[in-house]
PDB file of C-alpha atoms and ligand atoms in Angstrom:
ATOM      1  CA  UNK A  91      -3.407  19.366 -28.995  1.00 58.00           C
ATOM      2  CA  UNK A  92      -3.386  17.710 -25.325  1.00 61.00           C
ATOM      3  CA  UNK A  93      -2.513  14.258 -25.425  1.00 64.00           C
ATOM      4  CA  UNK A  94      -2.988  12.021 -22.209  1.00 62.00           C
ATOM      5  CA  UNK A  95      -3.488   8.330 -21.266  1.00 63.00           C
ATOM      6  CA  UNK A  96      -6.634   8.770 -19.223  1.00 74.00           C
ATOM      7  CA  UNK A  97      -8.109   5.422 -17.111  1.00 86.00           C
ATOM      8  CA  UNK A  98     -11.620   5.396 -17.274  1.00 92.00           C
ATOM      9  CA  UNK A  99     -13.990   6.976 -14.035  1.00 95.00           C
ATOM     10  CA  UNK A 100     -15.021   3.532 -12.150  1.00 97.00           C
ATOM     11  CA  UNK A 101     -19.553   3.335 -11.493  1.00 97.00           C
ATOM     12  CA  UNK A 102     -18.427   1.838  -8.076  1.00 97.00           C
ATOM     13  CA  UNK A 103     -15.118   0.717  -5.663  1.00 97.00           C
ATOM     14  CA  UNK A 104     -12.077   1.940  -4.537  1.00 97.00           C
ATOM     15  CA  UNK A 105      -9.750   4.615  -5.881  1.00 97.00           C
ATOM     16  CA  UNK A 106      -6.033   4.891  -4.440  1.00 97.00           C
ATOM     17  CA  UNK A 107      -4.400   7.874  -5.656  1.00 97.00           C
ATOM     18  CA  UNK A 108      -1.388   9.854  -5.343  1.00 96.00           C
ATOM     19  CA  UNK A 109       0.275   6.661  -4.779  1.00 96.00           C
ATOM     20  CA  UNK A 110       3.895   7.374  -4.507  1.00 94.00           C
ATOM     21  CA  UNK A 111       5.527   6.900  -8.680  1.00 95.00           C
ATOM     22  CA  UNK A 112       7.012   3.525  -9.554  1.00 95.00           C
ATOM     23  CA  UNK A 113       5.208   2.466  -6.307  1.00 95.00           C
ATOM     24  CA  UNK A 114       1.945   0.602  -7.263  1.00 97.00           C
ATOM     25  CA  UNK A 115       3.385  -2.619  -7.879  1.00 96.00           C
ATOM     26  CA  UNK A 116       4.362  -2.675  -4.304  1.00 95.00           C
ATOM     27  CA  UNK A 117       0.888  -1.907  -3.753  1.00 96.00           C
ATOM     28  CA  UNK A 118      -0.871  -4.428  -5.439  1.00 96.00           C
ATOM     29  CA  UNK A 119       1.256  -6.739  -4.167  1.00 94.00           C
ATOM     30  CA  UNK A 120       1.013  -6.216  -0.372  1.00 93.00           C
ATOM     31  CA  UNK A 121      -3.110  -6.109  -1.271  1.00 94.00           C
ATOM     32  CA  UNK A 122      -2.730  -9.710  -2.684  1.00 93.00           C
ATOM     33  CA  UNK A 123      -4.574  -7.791  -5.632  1.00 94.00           C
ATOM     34  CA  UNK A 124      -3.538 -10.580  -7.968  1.00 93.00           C
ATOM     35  CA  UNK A 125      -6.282 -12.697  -6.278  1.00 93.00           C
ATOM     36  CA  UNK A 126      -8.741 -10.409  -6.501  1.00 91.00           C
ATOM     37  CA  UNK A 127     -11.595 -11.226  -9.124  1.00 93.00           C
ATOM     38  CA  UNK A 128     -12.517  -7.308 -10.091  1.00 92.00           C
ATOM     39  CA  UNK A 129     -11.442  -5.625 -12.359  1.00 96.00           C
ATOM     40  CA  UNK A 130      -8.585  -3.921 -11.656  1.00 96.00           C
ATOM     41  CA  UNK A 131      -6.568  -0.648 -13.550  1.00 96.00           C
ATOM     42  CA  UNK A 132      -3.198   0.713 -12.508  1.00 96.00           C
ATOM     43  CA  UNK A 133      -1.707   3.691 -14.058  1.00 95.00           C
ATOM     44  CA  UNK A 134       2.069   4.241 -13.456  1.00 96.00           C
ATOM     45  CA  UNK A 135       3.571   7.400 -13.610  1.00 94.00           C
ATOM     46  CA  UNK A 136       0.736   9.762 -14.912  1.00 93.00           C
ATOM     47  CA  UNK A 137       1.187  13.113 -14.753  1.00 90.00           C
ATOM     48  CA  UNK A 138      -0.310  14.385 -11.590  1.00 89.00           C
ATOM     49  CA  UNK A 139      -0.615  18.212 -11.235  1.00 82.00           C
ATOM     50  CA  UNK A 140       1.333  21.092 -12.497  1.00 76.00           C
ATOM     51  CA  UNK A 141       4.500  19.148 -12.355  1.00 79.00           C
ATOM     52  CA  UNK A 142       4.839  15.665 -11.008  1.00 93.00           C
ATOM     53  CA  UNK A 143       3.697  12.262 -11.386  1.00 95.00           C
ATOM     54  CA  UNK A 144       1.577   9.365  -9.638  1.00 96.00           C
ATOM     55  CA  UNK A 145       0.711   6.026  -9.833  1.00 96.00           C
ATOM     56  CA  UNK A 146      -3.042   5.479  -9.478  1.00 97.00           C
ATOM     57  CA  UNK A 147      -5.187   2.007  -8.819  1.00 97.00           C
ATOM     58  CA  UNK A 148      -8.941   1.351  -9.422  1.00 97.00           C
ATOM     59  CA  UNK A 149     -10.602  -1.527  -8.033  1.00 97.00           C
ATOM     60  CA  UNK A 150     -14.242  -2.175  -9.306  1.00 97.00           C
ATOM     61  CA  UNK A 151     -16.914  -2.921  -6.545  1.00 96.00           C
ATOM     62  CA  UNK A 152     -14.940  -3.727  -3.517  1.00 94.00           C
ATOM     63  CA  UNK A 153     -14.538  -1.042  -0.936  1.00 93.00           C
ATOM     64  CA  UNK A 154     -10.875  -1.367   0.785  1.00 90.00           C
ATOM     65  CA  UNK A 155     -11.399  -2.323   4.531  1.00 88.00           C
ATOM     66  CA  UNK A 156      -9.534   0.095   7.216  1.00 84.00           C
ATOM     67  CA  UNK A 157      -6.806  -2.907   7.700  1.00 84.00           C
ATOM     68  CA  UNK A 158      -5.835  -3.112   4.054  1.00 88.00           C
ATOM     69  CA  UNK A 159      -5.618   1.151   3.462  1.00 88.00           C
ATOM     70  CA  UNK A 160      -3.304   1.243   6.451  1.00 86.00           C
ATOM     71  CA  UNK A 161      -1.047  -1.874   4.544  1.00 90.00           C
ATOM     72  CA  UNK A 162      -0.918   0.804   1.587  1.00 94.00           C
ATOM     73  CA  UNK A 163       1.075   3.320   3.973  1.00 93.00           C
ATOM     74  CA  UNK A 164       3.957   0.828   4.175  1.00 92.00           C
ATOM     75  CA  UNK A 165       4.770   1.402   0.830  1.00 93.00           C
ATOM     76  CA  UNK A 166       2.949   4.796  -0.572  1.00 94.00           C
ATOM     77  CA  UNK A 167       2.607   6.714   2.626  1.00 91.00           C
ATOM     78  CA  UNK A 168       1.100   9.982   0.677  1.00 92.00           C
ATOM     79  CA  UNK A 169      -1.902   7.983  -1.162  1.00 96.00           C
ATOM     80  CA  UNK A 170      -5.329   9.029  -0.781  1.00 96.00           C
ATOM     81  CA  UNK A 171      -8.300   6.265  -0.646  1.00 96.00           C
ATOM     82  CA  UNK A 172     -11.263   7.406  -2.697  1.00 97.00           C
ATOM     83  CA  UNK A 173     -14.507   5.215  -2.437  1.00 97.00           C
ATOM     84  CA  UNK A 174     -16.649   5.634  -5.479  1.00 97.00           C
ATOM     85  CA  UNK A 175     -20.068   5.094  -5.507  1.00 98.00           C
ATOM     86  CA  UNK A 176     -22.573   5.930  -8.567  1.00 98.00           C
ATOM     87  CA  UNK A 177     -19.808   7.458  -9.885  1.00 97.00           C
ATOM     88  CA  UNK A 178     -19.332  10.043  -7.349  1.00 98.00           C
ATOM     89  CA  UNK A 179     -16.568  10.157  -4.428  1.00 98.00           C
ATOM     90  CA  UNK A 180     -18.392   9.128  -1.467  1.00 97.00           C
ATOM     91  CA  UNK A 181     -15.575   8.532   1.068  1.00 96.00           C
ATOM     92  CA  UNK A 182     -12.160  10.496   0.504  1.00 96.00           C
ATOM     93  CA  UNK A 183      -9.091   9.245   3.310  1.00 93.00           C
ATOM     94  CA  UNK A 184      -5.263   9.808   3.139  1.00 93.00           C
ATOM     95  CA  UNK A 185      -3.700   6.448   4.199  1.00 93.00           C
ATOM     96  CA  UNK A 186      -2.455   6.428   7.995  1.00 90.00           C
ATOM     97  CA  UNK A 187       0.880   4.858   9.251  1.00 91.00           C
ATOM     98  CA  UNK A 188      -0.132   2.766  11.777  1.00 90.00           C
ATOM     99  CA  UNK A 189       2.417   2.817  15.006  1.00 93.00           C
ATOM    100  CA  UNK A 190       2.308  -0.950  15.168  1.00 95.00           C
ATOM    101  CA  UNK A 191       2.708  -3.053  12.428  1.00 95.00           C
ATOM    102  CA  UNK A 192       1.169  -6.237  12.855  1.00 95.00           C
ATOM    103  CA  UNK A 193       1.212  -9.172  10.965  1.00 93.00           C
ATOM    104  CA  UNK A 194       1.394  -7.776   7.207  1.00 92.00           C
ATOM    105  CA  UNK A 195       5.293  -8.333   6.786  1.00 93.00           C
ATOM    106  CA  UNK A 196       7.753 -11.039   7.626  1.00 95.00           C
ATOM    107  CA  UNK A 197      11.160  -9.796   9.386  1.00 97.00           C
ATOM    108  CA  UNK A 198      14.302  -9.874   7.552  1.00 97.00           C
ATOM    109  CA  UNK A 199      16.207 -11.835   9.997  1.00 97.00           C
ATOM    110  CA  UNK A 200      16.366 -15.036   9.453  1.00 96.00           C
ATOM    111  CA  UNK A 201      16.750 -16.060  12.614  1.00 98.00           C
ATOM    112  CA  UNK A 202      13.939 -13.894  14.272  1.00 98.00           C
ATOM    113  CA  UNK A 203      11.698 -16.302  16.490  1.00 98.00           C
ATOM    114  CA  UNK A 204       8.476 -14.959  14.529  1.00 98.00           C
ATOM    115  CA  UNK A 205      10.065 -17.854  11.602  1.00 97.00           C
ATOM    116  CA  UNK A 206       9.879 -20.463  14.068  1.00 97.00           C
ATOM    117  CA  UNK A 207       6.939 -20.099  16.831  1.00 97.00           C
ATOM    118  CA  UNK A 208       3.067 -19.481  15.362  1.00 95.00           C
ATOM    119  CA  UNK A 209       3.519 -15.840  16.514  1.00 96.00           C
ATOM    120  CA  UNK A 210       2.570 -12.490  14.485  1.00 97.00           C
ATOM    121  CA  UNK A 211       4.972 -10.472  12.887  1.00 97.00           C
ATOM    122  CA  UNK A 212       5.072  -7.004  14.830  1.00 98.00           C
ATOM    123  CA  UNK A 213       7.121  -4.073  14.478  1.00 98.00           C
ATOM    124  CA  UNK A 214       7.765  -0.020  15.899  1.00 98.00           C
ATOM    125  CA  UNK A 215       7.371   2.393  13.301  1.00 96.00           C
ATOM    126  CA  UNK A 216      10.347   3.980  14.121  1.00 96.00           C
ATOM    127  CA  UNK A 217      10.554   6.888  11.272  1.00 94.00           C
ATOM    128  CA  UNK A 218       8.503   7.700   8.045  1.00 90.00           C
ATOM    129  CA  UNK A 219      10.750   9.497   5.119  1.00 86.00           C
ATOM    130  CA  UNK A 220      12.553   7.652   4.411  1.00 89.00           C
ATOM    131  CA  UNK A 221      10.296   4.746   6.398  1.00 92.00           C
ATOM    132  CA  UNK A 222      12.356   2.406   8.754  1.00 96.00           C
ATOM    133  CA  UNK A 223      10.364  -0.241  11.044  1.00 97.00           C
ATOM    134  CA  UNK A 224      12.052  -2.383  13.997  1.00 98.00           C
ATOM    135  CA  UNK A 225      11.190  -5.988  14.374  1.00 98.00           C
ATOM    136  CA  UNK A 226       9.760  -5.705  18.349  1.00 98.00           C
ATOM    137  CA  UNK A 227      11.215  -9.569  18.704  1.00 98.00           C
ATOM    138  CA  UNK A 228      14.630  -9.822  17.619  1.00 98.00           C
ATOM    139  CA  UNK A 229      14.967  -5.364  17.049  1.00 98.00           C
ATOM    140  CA  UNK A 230      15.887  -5.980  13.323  1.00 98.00           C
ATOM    141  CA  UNK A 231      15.384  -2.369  11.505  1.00 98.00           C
ATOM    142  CA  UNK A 232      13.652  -2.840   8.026  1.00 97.00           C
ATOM    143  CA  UNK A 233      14.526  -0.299   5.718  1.00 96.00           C
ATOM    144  CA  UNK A 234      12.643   0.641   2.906  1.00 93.00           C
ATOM    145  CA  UNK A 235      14.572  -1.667   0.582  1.00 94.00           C
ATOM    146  CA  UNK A 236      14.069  -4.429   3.242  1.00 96.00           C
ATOM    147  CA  UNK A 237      10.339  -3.637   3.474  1.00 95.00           C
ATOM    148  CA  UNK A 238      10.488  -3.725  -0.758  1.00 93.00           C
ATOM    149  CA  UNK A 239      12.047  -6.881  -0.506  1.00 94.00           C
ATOM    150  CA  UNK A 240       9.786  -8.550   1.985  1.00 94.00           C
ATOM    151  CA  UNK A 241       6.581  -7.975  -0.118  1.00 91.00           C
ATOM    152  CA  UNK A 242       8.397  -8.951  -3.126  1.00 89.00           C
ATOM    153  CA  UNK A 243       9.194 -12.535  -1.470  1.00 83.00           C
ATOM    154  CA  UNK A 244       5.843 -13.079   0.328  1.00 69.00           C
ATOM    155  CA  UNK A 245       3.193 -15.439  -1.020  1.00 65.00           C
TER     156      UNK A 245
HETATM  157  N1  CTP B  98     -12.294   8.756  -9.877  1.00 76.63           N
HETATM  158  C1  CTP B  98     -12.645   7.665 -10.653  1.00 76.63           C
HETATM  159  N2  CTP B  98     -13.965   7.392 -10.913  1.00 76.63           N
HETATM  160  C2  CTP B  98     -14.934   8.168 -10.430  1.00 76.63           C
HETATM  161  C3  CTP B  98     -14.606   9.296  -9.634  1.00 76.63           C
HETATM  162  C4  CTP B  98     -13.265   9.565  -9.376  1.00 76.63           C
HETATM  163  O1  CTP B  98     -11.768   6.914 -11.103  1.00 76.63           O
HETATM  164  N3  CTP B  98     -16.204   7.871 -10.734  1.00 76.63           N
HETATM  165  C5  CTP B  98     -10.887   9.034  -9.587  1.00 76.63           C
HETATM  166  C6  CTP B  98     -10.375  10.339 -10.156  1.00 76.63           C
HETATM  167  O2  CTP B  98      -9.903  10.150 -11.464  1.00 76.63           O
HETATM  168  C7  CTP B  98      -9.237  10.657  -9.202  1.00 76.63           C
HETATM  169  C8  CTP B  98      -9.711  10.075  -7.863  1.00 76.63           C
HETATM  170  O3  CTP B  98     -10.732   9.140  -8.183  1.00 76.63           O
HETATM  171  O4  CTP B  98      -8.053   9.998  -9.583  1.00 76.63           O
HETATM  172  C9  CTP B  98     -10.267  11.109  -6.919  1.00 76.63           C
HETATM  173  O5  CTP B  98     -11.297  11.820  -7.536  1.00 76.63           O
HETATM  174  P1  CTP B  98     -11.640  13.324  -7.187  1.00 76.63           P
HETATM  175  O6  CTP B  98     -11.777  13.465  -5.718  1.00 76.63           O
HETATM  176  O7  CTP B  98     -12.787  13.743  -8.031  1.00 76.63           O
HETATM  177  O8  CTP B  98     -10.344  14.049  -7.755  1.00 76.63           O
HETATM  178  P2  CTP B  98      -9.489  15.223  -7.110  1.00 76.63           P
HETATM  179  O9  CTP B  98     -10.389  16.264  -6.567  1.00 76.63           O
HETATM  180  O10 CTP B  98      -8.474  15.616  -8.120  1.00 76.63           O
HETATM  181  O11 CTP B  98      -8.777  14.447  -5.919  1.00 76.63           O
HETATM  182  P3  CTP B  98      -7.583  14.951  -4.960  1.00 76.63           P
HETATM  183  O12 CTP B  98      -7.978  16.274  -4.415  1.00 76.63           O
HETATM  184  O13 CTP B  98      -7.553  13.871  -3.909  1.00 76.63           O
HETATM  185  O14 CTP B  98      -6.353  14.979  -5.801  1.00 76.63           O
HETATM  186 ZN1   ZN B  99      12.470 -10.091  13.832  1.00 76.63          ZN
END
């Protein structure tokens, strides 16, 4: 007999899938999903496939703006963005790195001048597996373990 923990098909919003496993947290964090009012359902490490796994998050009637699927790529750079609507997949995109990364993390250094003048936080996507990012004002390189941490501390 098959067995599986299935999340139910959503009647309209936003499906990211193939979301890198163990990574959704991270996810729903740098989407501020914990403010959102819809319902929300993550899956973590469902089997995805012949052989490996995914994480998977449904958000009910709220389509994910172009600026907040490219924040996904920090994190799960192999996702896929499905936009539901009447229960069919309207809109299918795989997240995009963007070059630039502007004002969606703090930099590590303490120091760095973007903690002490009203300025965005900007950095060079400088390499994608594993992902490493340098700070364009004080050339701090964020690893991914910096960029976990950073998301993990922001408010
Ligand atoms: N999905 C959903 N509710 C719907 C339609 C789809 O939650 N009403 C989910 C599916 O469970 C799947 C994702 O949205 O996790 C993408 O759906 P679909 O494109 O139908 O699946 P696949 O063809 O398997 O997608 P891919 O090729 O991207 O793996
Ligand atoms: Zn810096």
């Amino acid at each position: 007999m098959k067995r599986e923990l299935k999340i139910s098909a959503i009647k309209n919003g936003t499906v990211i899938d193939h979301i890198t496993p163990g990574k959704a947290f991270e996810v729903a964090r740098i989407l501020g999903l914990e403010d959102f009012s819809a319902p929300i359902s993550i899956a973590v490490n469902v089997s995805s496939g012949k052989s490996g796994t995914k994480d998977i998050i449904k958000v009910e009637n709220r389509e994910l703006s172009k600026d907040e699927v490219n924040r996904i790529s920090l994190v799960a750079p192999n996702a896929t963005v499905n936009i539901v609507k009447g229960y069919e997949v309207a809109k299918k995109k795989k997240v995009e790195i963007p070059s630039e990364i502007v004002d969606i993390l703090p930099c590590s250094n303490a120091n760095c001048i973007t903690h002490f003048e009203p300025v965005k936080t900007k950095f060079q996507l400088e390499g994608t597996s594993p992902m490493r990012i340098r700070c364009y004002y004080c050339e701090r390189v964020l690893t991914e373990e910096d960029i976990k941490r950073e998301i993990a501390k922001e408010d």
